[in-house]
Structure formats: structure tokens, C-alpha cells
XYZ file of C-alpha atoms in Angstrom:
208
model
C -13.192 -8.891 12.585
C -11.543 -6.527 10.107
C -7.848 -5.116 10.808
C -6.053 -2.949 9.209
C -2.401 -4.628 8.962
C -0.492 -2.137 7.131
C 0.106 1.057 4.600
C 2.628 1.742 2.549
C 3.429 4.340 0.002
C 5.968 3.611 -2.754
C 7.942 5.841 -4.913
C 10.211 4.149 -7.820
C 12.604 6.444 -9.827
C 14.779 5.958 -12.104
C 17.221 7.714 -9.550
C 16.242 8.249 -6.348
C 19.419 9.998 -4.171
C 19.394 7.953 -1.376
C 22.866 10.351 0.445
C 20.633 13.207 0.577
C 18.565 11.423 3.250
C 19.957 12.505 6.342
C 17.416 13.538 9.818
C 17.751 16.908 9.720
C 16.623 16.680 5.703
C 13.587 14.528 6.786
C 12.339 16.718 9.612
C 13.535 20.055 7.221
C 12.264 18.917 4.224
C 10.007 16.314 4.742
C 8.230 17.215 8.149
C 8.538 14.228 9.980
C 8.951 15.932 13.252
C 10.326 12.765 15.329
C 13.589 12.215 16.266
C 15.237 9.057 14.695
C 15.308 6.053 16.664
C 17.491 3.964 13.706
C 19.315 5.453 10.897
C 21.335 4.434 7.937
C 23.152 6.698 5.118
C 25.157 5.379 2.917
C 25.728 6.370 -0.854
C 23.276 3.157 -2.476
C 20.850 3.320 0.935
C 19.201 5.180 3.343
C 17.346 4.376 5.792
C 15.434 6.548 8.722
C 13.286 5.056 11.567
C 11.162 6.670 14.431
C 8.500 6.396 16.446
C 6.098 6.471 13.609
C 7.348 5.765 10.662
C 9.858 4.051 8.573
C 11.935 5.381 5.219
C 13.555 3.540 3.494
C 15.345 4.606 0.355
C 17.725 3.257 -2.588
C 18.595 3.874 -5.905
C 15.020 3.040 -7.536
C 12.354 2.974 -4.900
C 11.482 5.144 -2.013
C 9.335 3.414 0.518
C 7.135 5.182 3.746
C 5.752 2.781 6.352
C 3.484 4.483 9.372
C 3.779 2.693 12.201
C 0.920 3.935 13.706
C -2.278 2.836 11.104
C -4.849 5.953 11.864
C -5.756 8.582 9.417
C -4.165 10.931 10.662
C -1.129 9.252 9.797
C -1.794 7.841 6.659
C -3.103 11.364 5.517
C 0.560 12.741 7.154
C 1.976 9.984 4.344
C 0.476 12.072 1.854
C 2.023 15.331 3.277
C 5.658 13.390 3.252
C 4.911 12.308 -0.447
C 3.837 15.854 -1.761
C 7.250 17.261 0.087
C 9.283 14.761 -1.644
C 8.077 15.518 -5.058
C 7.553 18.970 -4.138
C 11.967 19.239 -3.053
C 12.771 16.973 -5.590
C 10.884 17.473 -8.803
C 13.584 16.619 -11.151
C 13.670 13.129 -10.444
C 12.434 10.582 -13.327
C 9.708 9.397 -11.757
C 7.907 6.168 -11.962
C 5.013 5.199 -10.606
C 3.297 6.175 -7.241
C 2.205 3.283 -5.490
C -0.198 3.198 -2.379
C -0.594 -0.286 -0.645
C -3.568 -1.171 2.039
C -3.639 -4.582 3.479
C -6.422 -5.960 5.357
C -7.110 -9.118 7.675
C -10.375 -10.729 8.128
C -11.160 -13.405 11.215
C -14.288 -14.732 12.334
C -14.849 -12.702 15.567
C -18.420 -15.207 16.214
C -18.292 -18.611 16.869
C -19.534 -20.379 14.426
C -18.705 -17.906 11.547
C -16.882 -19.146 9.102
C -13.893 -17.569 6.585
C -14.914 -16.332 2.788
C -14.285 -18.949 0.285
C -12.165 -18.085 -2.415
C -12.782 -20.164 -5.692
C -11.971 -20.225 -8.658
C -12.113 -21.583 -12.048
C -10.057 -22.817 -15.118
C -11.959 -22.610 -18.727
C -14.877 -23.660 -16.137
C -12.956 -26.365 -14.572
C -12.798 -26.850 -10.370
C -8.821 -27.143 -9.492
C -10.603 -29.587 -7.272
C -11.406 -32.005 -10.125
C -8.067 -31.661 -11.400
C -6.336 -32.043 -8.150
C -8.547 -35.213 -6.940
C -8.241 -33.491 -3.836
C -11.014 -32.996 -1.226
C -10.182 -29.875 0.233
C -8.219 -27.304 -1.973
C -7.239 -23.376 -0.993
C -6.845 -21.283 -3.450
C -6.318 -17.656 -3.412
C -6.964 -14.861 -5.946
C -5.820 -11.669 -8.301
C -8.189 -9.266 -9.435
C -6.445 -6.104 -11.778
C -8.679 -3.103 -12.619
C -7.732 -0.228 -14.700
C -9.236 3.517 -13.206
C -8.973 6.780 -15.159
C -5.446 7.518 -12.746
C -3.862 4.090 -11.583
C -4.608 0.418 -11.694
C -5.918 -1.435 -8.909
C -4.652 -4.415 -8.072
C -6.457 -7.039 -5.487
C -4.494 -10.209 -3.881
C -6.827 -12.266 -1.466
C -5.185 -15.078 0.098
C -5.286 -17.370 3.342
C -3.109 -17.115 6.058
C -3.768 -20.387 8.082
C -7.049 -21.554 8.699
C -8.206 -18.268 10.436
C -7.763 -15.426 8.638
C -8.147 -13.948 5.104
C -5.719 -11.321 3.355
C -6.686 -8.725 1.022
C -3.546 -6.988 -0.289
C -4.203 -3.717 -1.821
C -2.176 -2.272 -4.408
C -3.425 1.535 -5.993
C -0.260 1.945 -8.657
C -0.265 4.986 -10.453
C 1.759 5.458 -13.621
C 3.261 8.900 -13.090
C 6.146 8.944 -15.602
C 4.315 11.655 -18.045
C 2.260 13.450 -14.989
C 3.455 16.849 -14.188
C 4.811 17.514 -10.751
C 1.473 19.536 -9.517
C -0.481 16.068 -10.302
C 1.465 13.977 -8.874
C 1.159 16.181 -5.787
C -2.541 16.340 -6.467
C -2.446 12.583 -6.385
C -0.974 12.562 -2.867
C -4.259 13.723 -1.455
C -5.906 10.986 -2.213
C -4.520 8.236 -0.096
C -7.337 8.703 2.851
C -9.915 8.196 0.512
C -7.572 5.136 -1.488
C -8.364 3.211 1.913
C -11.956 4.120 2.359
C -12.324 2.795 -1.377
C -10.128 -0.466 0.063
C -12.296 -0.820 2.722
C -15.559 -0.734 1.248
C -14.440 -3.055 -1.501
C -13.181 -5.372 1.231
C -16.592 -5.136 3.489
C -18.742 -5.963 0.283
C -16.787 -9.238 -0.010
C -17.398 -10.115 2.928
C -20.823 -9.903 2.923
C -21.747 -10.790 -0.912
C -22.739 -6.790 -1.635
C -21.813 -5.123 -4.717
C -19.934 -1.304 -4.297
C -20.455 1.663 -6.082
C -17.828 1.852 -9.115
């Protein structure tokens, strides 16, 4: 069976102003329409927590978590982003990261977990080790035309398989109308994750 575990979209500045972030600015400015359940404000952090989603923000990053993994929530992640930069388009801007992280479990009996290998200048780890039975994990990096993809597949016990997810997109020299172009893309960012995931699984190549 393949999950979903979580999204994330990260902003990092070179100064994010976390004071501004007060709930009536979210809901005014930024459209979450939920009443805060938590909230923190405080000159070097802010932090604001409902029902289905969680800011947080400090000094150099800016961080949205939905709580609630559909797509119509991820694609209202995008809406939050494009306000931000939209409000805010002085800010030095960094990067624009969007994160997707998968799990994988046998849902048959008898099926049986990926194996991740790998190899050093064509050497088995096993070999090295002397070991029987080694676990190793992996990182695959991938430069696209607008960010760099970066994969992280690793075990979590003896039942399931993690694919972390990372779409990083140098925005530094973008103008703002890009980077709000680029905030339309996360719905798509986790088909892409998906299908690259899927063809994993079952040995497939994917469509670059």
C-alpha cells in the first residue's frame, strides 16, 4: 500500500518578518479561513495552528504543513504561497521548496519490501561489511529546467519504505510573477512524486 505521509512547502529568506504574523493577517492576507486553534507571536517566531494547517515562521524560513493531505489542500498551499509572495514581494527570497513524502507496505501476504542497493566503485557494502544482511538506503539529485529534485528512500523498520521528496527551486533571481507562477505547480509536483514512486515499485521506467 502507498500513503501519502506528508506535504510541506518551504520558504527561506534572507528575512522573513515573523511579528507580522498575527490571525487576522493570515485569514486577511493569506486566506486561511480557520480560526486558530494554537498561536505564537513573538518578534524571532511565529507560529499559527488550525484545523488544517500549520505555519510556522522565523527569521529565515517560512514553513506550511496541511493537515489534511487531499488536493484540494495541497493546491490551497499554493494559494497561501502566491499570497505570501504576492503581500510581501520585497523580501530576499531564497529558494521555494515543496516536500512530498511517501510510505510503501506490503498490503499482500507474501509481498515483500523494494530492495534498495547499492554500490561503491562496484563494490557490495556487504563484502565490505562481512555482514549477511545489510540495509542501506539511498539519494538520488536531479537537476530540471526550474528546481532540483531531490529523492531520499530509506527503511523504516522492517515494513515499510520511505521516499522523501524534495522539489527545491532556486528563486533568488526569479521575479515575483514567477515565483507566483511556480506556486501552481505543486498539484502536479505530487503527481510527478507519485508516478516516480509507483515506477519503483514496480521496476517501470517514467516519462522524463
Amino acid at each position: 500500500m502507498l500513503q501519502l505521509r506528508k506535504v510541506s512547502v518551504v520558504i527561506l529568506a534572507q528575512n522573513h518578518n515573523p511579528s507580522i504574523i498575527s490571525p487576522d493577517w493570515v485569514r486577511n492576507e493569506l486566506s486561511i479561513n480557520e480560526k486558530e486553534q494554537n498561536f505564537v507571536h513573538t518578534p524571532p517566531f511565529s507560529l499559527f495552528d488550525s484545523a488544517s494547517f500549520l505555519l510556522t515562521v522565523d527569521a529565515d524560513r517560512w514553513d506550511l504543513i496541511p493537515k489534511i493531505l487531499d488536493d484540494a489542500h495541497i493546491l490551497l498551499c499554493g494559494r497561501v504561497a502566491a499570497a505570501y509572495f504576492r503581500t510581501l514581494s520585497q523580501i530576499p527570497y531564497k529558494k521555494l521548496g515543496v516536500n512530498y513524502i511517501w510510505a510503501y507496505s506490503p498490503s499482500l501476504k507474501g509481498e515483500y519490501l523494494p530492495k534498495v542497493s547499492l554500490k561503491i566503485n562496484e563494490i557490495d557494502p556487504n563484502e565490505i561489511l562481512d555482514a549477511k544482511k545489510v540495509r542501506c538506503g539511498g539519494t538520488v539529485e536531479v537537476g530540471f529546467k526550474d528546481y532540483i529534485l531531490k529523492l531520499t528512500m530509506n527503511y523504516e523498520g522492517d515494513q515499510i519504505l520511505i521516499f522523501n521528496y524534495n522539489f527545491s527551486h532556486a528563486i533568488q533571481s526569479w521575479s515575483n510573477r514567477k515565483r507566483i507562477d511556480a506556486t501552481n505547480s505543486f498539484l502536479s509536483l505530487k503527481a510527478r512524486s507519485e508516478e516516480i514512486t509507483r515506477s519503483i515499485l514496480v521496476g517501470k521506467e517514467t516519462d522524463s
